[in-house]
XYZ file of C-alpha atoms in Angstrom:
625
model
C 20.646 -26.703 4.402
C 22.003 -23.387 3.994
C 25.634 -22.765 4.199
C 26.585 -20.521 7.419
C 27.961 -17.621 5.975
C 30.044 -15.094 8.111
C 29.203 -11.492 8.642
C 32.523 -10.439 7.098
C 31.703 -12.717 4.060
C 28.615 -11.645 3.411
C 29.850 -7.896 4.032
C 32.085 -8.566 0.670
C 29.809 -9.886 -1.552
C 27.596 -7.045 -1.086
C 30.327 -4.642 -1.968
C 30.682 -7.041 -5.339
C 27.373 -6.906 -6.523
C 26.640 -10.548 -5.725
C 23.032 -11.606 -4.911
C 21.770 -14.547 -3.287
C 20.673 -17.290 -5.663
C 17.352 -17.538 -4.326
C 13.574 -18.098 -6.380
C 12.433 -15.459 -6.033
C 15.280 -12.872 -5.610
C 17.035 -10.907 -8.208
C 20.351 -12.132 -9.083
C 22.517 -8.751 -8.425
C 21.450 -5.030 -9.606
C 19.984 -4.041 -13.179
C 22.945 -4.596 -15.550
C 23.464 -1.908 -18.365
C 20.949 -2.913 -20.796
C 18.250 -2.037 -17.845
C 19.331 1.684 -17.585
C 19.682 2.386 -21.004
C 16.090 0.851 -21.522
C 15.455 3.454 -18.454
C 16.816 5.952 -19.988
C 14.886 5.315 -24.019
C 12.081 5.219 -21.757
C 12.185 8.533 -20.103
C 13.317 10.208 -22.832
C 10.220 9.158 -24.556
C 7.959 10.430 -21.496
C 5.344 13.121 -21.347
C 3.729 15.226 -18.477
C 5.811 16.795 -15.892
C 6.639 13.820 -13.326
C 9.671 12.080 -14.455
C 12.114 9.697 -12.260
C 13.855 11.541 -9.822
C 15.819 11.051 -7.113
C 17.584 14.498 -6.574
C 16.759 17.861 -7.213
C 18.773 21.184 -7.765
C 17.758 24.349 -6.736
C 16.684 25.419 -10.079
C 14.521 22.174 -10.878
C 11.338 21.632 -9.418
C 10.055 18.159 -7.875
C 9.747 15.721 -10.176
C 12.100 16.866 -12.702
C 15.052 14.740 -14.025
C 18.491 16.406 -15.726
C 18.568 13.708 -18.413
C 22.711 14.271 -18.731
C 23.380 13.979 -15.080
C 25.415 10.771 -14.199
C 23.721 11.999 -10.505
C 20.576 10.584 -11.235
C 21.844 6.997 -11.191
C 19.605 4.120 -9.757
C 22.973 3.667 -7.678
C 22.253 6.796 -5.061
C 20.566 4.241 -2.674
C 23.973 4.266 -1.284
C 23.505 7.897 -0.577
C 19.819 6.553 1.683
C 21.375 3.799 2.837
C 24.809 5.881 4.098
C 23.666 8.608 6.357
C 27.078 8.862 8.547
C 27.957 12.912 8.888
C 24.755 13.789 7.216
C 21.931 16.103 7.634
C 18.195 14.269 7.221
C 14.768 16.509 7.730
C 11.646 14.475 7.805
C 8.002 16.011 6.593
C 5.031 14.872 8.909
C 5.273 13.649 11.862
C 2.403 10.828 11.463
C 3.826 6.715 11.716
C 5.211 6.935 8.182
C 7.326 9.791 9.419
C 8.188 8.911 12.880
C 9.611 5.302 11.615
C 11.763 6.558 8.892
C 13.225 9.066 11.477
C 13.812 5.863 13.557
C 15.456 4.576 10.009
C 17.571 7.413 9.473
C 19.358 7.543 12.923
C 19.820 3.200 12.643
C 21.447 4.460 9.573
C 24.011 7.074 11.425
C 22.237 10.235 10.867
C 24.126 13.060 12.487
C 21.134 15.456 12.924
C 17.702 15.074 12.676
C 15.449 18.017 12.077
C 11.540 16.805 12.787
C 8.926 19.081 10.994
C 5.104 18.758 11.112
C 2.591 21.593 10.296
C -0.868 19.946 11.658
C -3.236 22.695 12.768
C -3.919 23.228 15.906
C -0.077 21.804 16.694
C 0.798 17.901 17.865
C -1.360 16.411 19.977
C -0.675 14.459 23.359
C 0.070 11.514 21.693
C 2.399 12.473 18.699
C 4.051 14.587 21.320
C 4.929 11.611 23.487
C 6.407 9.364 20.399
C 8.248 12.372 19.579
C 9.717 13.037 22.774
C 10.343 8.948 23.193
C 12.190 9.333 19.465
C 14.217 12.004 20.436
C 15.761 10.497 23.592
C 16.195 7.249 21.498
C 18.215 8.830 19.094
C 20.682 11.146 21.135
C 21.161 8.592 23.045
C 22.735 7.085 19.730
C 24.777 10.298 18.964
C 22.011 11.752 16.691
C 21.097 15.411 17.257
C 17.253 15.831 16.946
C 15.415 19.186 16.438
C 11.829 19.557 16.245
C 9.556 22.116 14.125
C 5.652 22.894 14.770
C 3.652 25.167 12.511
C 4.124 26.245 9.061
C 7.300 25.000 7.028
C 9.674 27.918 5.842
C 12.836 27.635 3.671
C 15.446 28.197 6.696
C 13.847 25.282 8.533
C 15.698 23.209 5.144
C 19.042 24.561 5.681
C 22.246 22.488 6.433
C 20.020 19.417 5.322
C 20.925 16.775 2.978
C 18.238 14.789 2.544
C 14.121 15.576 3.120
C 11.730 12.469 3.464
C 8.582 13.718 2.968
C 5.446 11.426 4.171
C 2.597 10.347 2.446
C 0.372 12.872 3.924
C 2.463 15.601 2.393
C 1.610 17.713 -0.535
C 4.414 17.717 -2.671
C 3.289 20.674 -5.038
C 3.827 23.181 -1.736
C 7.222 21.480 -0.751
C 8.431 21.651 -4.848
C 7.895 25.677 -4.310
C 9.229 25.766 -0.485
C 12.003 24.040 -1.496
C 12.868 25.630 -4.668
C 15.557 27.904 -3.817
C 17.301 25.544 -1.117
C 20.887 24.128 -1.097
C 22.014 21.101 0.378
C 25.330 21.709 2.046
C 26.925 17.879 1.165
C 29.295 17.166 -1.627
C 26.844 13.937 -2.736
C 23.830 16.151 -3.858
C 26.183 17.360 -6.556
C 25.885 21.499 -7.701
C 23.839 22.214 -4.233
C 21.289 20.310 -5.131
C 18.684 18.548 -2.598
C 17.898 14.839 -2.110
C 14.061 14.329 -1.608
C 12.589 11.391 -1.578
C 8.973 9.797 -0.258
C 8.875 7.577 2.712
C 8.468 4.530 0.567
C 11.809 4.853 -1.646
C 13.698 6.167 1.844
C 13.108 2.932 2.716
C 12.451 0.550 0.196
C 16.005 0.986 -1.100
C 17.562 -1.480 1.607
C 14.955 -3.918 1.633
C 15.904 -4.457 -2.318
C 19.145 -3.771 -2.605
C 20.978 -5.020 0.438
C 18.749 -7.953 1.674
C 17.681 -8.811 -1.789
C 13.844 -9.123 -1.349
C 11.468 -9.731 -4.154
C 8.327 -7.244 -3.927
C 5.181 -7.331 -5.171
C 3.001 -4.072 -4.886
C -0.297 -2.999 -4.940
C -2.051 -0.058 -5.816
C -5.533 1.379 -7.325
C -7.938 3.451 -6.095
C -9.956 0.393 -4.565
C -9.246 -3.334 -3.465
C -5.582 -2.335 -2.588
C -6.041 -3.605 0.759
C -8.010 -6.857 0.583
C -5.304 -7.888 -2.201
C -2.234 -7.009 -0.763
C -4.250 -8.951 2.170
C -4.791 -11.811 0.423
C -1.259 -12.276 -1.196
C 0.045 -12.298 2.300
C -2.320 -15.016 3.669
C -1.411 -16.944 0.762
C 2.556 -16.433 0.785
C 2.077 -17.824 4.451
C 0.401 -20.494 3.730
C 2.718 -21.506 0.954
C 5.697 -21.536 3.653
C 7.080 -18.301 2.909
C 8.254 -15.965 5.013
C 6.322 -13.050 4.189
C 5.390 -9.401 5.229
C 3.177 -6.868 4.632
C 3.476 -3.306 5.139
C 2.835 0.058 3.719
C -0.568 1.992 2.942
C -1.962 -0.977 4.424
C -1.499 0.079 7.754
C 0.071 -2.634 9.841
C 3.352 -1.468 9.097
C 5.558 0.651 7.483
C 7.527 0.458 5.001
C 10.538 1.987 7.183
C 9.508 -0.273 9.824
C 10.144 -3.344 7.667
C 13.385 -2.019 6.465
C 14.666 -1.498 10.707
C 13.610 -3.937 11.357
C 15.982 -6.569 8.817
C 18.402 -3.788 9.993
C 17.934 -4.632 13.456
C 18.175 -8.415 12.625
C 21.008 -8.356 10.118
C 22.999 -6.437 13.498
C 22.000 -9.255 15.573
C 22.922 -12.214 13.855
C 26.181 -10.416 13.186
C 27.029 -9.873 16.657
C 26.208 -13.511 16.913
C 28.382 -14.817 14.521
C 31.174 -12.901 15.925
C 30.964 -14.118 19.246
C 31.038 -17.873 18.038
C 27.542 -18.240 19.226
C 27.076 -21.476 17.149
C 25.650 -22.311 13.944
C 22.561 -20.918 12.500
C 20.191 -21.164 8.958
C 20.949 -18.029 7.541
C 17.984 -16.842 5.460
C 19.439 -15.426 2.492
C 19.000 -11.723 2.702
C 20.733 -11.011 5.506
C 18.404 -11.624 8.149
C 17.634 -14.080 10.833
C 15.715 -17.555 9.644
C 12.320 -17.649 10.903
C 12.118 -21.100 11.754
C 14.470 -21.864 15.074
C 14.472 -23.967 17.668
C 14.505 -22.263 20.504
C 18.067 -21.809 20.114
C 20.171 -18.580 22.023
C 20.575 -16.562 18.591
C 16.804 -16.685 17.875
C 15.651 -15.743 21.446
C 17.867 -12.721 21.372
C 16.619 -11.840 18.106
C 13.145 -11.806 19.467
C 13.733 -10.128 22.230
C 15.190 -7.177 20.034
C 11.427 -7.578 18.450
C 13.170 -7.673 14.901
C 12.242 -9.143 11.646
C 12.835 -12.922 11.398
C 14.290 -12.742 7.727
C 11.659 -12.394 4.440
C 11.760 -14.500 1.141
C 9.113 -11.778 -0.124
C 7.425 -8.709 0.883
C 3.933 -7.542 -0.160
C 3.363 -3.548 -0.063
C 0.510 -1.138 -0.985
C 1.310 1.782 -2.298
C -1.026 4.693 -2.391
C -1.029 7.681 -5.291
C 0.467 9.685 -1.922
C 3.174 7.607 -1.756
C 4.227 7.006 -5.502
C 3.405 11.017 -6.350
C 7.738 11.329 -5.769
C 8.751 9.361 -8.838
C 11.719 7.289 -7.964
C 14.947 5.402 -9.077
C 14.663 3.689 -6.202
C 11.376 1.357 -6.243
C 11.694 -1.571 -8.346
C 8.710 -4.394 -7.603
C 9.315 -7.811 -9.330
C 5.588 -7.785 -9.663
C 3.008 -4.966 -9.620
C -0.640 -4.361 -9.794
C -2.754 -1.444 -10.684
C -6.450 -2.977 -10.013
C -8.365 0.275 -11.286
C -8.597 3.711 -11.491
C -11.929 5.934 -10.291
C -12.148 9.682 -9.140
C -10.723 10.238 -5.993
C -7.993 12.397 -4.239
C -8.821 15.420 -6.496
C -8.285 17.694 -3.895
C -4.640 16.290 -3.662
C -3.666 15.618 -7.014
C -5.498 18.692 -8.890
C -7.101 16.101 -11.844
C -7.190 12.709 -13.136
C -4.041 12.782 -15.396
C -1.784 13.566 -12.581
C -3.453 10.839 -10.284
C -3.003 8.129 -13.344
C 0.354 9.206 -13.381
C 0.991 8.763 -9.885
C -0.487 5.454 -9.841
C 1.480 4.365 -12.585
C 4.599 5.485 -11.265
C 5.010 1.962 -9.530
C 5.837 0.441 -12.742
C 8.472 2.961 -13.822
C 11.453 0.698 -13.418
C 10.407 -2.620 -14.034
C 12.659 -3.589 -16.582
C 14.287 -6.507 -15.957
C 13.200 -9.833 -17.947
C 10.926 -11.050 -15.542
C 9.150 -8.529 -14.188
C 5.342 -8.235 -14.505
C 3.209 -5.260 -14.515
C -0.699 -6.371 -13.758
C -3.705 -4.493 -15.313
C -7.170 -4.503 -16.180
C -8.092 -6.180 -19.465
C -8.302 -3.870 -22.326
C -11.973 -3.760 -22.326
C -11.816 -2.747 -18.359
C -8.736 -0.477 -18.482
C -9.918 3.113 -18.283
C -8.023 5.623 -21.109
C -5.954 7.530 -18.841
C -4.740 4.936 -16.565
C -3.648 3.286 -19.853
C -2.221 6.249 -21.447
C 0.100 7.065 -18.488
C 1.187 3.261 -18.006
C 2.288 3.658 -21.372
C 4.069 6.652 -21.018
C 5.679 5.807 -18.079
C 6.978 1.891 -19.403
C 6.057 0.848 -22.231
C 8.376 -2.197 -22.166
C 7.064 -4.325 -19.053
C 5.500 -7.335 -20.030
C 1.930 -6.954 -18.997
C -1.144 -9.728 -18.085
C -4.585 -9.108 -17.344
C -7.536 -9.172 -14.745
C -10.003 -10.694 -17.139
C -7.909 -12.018 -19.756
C -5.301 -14.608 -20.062
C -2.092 -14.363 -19.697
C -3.482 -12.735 -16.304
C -6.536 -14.039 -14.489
C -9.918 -15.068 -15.059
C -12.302 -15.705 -12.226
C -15.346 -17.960 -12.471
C -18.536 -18.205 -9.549
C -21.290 -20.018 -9.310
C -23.310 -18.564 -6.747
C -26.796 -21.110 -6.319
C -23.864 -23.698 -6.013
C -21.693 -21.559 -4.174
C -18.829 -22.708 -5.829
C -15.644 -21.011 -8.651
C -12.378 -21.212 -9.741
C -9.490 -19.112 -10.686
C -7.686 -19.716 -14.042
C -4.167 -17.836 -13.716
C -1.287 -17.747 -16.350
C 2.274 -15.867 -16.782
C 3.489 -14.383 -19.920
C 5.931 -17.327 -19.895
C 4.074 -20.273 -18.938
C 2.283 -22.430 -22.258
C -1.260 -21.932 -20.290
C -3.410 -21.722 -17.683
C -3.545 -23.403 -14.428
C -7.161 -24.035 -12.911
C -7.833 -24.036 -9.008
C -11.031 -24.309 -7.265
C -12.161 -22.159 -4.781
C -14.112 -24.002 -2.699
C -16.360 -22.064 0.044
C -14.707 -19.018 -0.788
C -17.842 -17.337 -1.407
C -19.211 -18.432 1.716
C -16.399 -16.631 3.704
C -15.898 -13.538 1.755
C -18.960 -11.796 0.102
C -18.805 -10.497 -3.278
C -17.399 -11.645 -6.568
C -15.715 -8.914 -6.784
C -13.732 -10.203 -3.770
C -13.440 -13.409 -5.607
C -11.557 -11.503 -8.274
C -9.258 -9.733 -5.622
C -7.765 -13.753 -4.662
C -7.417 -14.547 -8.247
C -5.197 -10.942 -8.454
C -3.427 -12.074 -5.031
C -2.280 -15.555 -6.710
C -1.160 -14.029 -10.196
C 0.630 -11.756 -7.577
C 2.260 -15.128 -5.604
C 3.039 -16.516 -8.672
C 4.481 -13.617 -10.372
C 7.208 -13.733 -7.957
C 8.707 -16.183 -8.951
C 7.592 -19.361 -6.776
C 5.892 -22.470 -7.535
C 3.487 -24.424 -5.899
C 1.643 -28.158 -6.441
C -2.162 -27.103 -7.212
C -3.582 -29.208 -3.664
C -1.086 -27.103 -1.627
C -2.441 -23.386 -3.655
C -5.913 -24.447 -3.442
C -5.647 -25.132 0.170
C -3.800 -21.878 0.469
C -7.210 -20.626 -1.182
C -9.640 -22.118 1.622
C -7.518 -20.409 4.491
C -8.805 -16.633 2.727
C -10.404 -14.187 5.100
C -11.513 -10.654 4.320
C -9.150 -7.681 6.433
C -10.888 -5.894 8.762
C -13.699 -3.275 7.940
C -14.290 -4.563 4.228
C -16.999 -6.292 3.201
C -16.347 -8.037 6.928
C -19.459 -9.996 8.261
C -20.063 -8.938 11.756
C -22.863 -11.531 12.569
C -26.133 -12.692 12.370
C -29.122 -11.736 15.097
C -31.602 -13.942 16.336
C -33.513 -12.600 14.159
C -31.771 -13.367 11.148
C -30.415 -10.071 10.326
C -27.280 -9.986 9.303
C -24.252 -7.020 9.554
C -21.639 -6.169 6.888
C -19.234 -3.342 8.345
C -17.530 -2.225 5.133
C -16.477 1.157 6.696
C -13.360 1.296 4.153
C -15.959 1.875 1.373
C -14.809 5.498 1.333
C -15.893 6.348 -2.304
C -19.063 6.002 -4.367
C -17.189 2.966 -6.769
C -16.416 1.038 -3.186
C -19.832 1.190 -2.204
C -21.570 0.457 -5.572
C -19.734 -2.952 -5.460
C -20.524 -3.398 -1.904
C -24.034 -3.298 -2.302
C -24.322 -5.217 -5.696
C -22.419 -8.386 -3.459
C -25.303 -7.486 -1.784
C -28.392 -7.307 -3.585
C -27.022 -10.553 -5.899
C -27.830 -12.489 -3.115
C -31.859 -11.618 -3.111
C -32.269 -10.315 -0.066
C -33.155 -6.666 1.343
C -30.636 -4.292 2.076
C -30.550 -1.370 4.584
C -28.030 0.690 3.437
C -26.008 3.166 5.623
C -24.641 6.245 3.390
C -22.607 9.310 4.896
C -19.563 11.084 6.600
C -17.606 13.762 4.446
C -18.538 13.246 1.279
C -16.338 14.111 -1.698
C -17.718 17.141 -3.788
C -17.315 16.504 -7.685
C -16.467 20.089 -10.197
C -20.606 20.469 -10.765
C -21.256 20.692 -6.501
C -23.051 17.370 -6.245
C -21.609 14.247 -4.763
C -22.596 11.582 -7.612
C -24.866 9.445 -5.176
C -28.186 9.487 -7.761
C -26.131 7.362 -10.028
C -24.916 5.365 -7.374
C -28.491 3.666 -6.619
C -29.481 4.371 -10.447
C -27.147 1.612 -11.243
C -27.536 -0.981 -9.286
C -31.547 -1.550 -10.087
C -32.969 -5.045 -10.791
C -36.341 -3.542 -12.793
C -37.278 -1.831 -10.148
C -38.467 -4.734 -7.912
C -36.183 -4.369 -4.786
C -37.723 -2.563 -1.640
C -34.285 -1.470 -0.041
C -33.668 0.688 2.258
C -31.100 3.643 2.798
C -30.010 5.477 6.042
C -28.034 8.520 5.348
C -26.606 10.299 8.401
C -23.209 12.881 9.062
C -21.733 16.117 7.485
C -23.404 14.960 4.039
C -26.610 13.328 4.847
C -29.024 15.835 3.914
C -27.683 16.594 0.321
C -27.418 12.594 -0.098
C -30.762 12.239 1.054
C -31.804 15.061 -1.963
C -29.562 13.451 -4.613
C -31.496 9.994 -3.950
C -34.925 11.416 -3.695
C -35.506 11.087 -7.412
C -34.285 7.166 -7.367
C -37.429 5.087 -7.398
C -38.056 2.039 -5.321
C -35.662 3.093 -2.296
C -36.936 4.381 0.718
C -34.562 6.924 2.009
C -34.311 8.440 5.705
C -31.818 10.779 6.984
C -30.663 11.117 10.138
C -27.861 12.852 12.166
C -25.435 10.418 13.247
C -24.379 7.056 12.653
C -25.758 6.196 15.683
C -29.147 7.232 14.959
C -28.610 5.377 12.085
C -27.567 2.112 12.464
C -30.354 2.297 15.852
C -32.891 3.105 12.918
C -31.869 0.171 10.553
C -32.628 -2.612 13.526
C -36.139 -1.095 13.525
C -36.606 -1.473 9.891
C -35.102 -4.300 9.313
C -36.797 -7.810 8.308
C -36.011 -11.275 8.828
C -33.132 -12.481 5.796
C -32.085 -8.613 5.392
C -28.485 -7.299 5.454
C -27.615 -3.738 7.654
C -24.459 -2.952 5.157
C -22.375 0.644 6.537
C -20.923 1.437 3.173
C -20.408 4.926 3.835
C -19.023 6.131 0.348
C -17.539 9.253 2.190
C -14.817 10.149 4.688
C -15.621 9.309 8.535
C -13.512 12.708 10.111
C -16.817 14.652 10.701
C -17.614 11.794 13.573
C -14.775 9.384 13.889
C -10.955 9.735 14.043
C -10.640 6.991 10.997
C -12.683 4.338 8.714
C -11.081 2.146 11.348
C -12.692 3.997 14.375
C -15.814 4.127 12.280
C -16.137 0.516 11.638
C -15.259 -0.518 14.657
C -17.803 1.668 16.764
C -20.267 0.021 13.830
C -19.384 -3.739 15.077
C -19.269 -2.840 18.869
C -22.928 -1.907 18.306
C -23.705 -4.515 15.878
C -22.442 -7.205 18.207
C -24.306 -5.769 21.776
C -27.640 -6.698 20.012
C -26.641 -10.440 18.960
């Protein structure tokens, strides 16, 4: 058991540097050796983005004064200590709303809240605006608020700008350009900007000490950083996810240890009796029933985290940052997408590879596609960015290697560190049976390189049963049912991109049966004016001896409907709605055939979300079972 270590204890060796010897957890910050390695590396870098963490009126986003003693990893100090300062926060969506919530935990003296949505807020981000305001005066916080479009005077007096995910940062880097923070910690006027995820991140590494393992790509993000949590569970850990996910974020996470941490405190000043304390500052998860725990819960804060699991989207790494440091990372692929926000596919590689930028600490692992897989650019700005991490594979060992047998319905992952003298084997049981695809196969063997690159161990019988517990998230690749007729429904509404949906329907098609195939939304224009969706079915032929069936509907249906004209073998209908659609499909459909809504385009012509969309799609699905 655990020591019981005092608040005022605890308080000290924080201010010394010292960690908590925990697997899993780094033992104190980066020592020298790290920053200078940092620094080789940047010096070394190419392209515009470099590490930042502040920027002076005469620099634009992005940019990092290589001299400038400013620009050390140590300014989380200057996140974590708001008290007398200044913080504006950039959309007003729950990415923005929660680290406003951070900012005043973290004695914020005035908050200015901007959004520029057209059209203005709506009802509902009006009332959690209104409910944040009073929350936060009440604490001593001034709040002002700012509809319409952003100007430079809306920035001045502030300190420090958290800009959401759902920000541009190209518009801010020239809004901002010629703005001066008025603080003494910004150094020469300059400006502290920072992304949502390093706002908060900062705390949940450096004061509580939490190993994190993060996820990005342009598909599969989801489902792994999915996965990794089920498993972590299952394991015994006390685990989180959060993030581009969407059940959380990030800032949420980090107010939430806050929130604890105050708690047990309080507690431990009062004399309110002994406790487990959990090693980064927060609250143990398992109690038993005792007065400190039910308090806790009722201030609905985090029960204390050996690990945290986050996926990170090219919107939230786009602000490079000092401040996020994973023990264990993943880029799963790269594939055109987000053009219209990143302007190419150099600057969305080196977004994506951002994540990596300062892992360099021994044991840190960076996780890739295999050299054959890797695309060029993803590769080339990895490099560029870190060059150093130790690396291991999604195909190749040290990595991961995924076998399937699918008339036996059987596999097995093969997994291996960098450090370990080779591979360990685990079955997957009915794993295929529960989640459909091999490709979702792969995504568990990523999720337990993931577990394992954390730093924990496990007997194999405990992992493998971690294995069988394995569900798909919602609204990928996510079985709805099965009629009385024997058709069955796949809502993979997520499938948002042509790559998403090619993998969806070879799951699919490997199985033998027919597929009725539901394309369409907003689809995502390429440089020549199509919307790639000939090669899409081109590809994923057998000889020519399928009979499937596709249903195109929405904003895009008639020019995906043209594009697939000249694809032989596939009967194509378009209709207006998804609706009409998936009412169409139960008419057409057989005995032993699969309704899939892969969508390969955006839902906002009809729905609110992919979530909206793929629910509506199950409602329906279900009322006919």
């Amino acid at each position: 058991m655990r020591a019981r270590v005092c608040a005022a204890t605890r308080a000290a060796w924080w201010k010394e540097g010292r960690g908590w010897k925990n697997a899993g957890r780094r033992q104190g910050r980066q020592g020298t050796e790290a920053k200078r390695a940092r620094t080789r590396r940047e010096e070394g870098r190419t392209g515009r983005w470099r590490t930042c963490s502040l920027v002076k009126a005469s620099a634009p986003l992005g940019t990092r004064e290589e001299d400038s003693e400013r620009f050390s990893p140590t300014t989380s100090s200057s996140l974590v200590n708001l008290a007398g300062r200044s913080v504006a926060v950039v959309g007003l969506g729950s990415s923005g709303l929660s680290a406003a919530r951070l900012a005043c935990h973290r004695q914020a003296k005035r908050l200015v809240l901007m959004d520029n949505a057209t059209g203005g807020p709506g009802e509902e981000q009006e009332r959690a605006v209104e409910e944040l305001k009073k929350s936060c005066e009440a604490q001593g916080c001034a709040v002002e608020t700012l509809y319409g479009a952003h100007e430079p005077e809306h920035f001045e007096g502030v300190d420090v700008v958290v800009l959401s995910p759902g920000v541009p940062v190209k518009p801010m880097d020239r809004l901002l350009a010629g703005v001066r923070a008025p603080s003494s910690e910004a150094g020469e006027g300059g400006l502290l900007v920072v992304s949502e995820l390093a706002f908060a991140i900062c705390e949940i590494q450096d004061r509580f000490g939490i190993p994190v393992a993060a996820v990005t790509g342009t598909n599969g993000k989801t489902t792994v950083t999915h996965f990794a949590q089920q498993m972590l569970e299952s394991l015994g850990k006390r685990c989180e996810s959060c993030g581009n996910i969407g059940t959380q974020t990030v800032s949420e996470v980090a107010l939430g240890l806050r929130l604890g941490d105050d708690e047990l405190s309080r507690l431990e000043e009062e004399g309110a009796g002994p406790h487990t304390a959990s090693g980064n500052g927060a609250r143990s998860k398992s109690g038993n029933g005792s007065s400190e725990n039910r308090a806790a819960s009722e201030l609905n804060s985090h029960p204390g985290l050996d690990c945290l699991v986050v996926e990170v989207s090219s919107y939230q790494l786009e602000i490079p940052t000092d401040h996020f440091h994973p023990r264990v990372a993943a880029v799963l692929n790269l594939s055109q997408d987000h053009m219209e926000r990143h302007g190419g596919m150099v600057a969305y590689a080196m977004a994506k590879a951002n994540v990596c930028a300062n892992m360099t600490d021994e044991d840190d692992l960076l996780i890739l596609p295999s050299a054959d897989d890797i695309s060029p650019t993803l590769d080339e700005a990895v490099t560029a960015t870190n060059a150093e991490c130790k690396r291991a594979s999604v195909g190749k060992l040290p990595g991961v290697c995924v076998w399937t047998n699918h008339s036996e319905k059987t596999g097995f992952a093969s997994v291996q560190l960098p450090c370990w003298f080779g591979p360990r084997d685990f079955s997957l049981g009915d794993f295929s049976e529960r989640c459909l695809g091999e490709h979702n196969a792969w995504n568990a063997g990523v999720a337990l390189l993931l577990c394992f690159g954390l730093g924990f161990d496990w007997p194999k019988i405990k992992v493998e049963e971690a294995l069988g517990t394995l569900k798909t998230p919602p609204h990928r690749m996510e079985v709805v049912g099965t009629t009385s007729g024997g058709v069955t429904f796949v809502n993979d509404s997520k499938a948002t991109n042509i790559d998403s949906t090619r993998v969806a329907l070879a799951a699919l098609q490997r199985k033998g049966d027919k597929v009725i195939l539901l394309l369409g939304g907003q689809g995502k224009v390429k440089p020549d004016g199509s919307l790639g969706f000939a090669d899409l079915l081109q590809q994923n032929r057998d000889g020519g001896a399928r009979k499937d069936v596709v249903i195109t509907f929405g904003a895009s249906g008639n020019q995906i409907a043209e594009e697939l004209a000249s694809v032989p073998s596939v009967h194509v209908h378009n209709v207006k709605t998804l609706a009409e659609a998936t009412a169409l499909s139960v008419q057409l459909s057989t005995p032993g055939s699969f309704v899939l809504l892969s969508p390969a385009c955006a839902s906002f012509d009809e729905f609110k979300n992919f979530e909206e969309r793929g629910e509506w799609f199950t409602s329906y699905a279900r009322s006919i079972m």
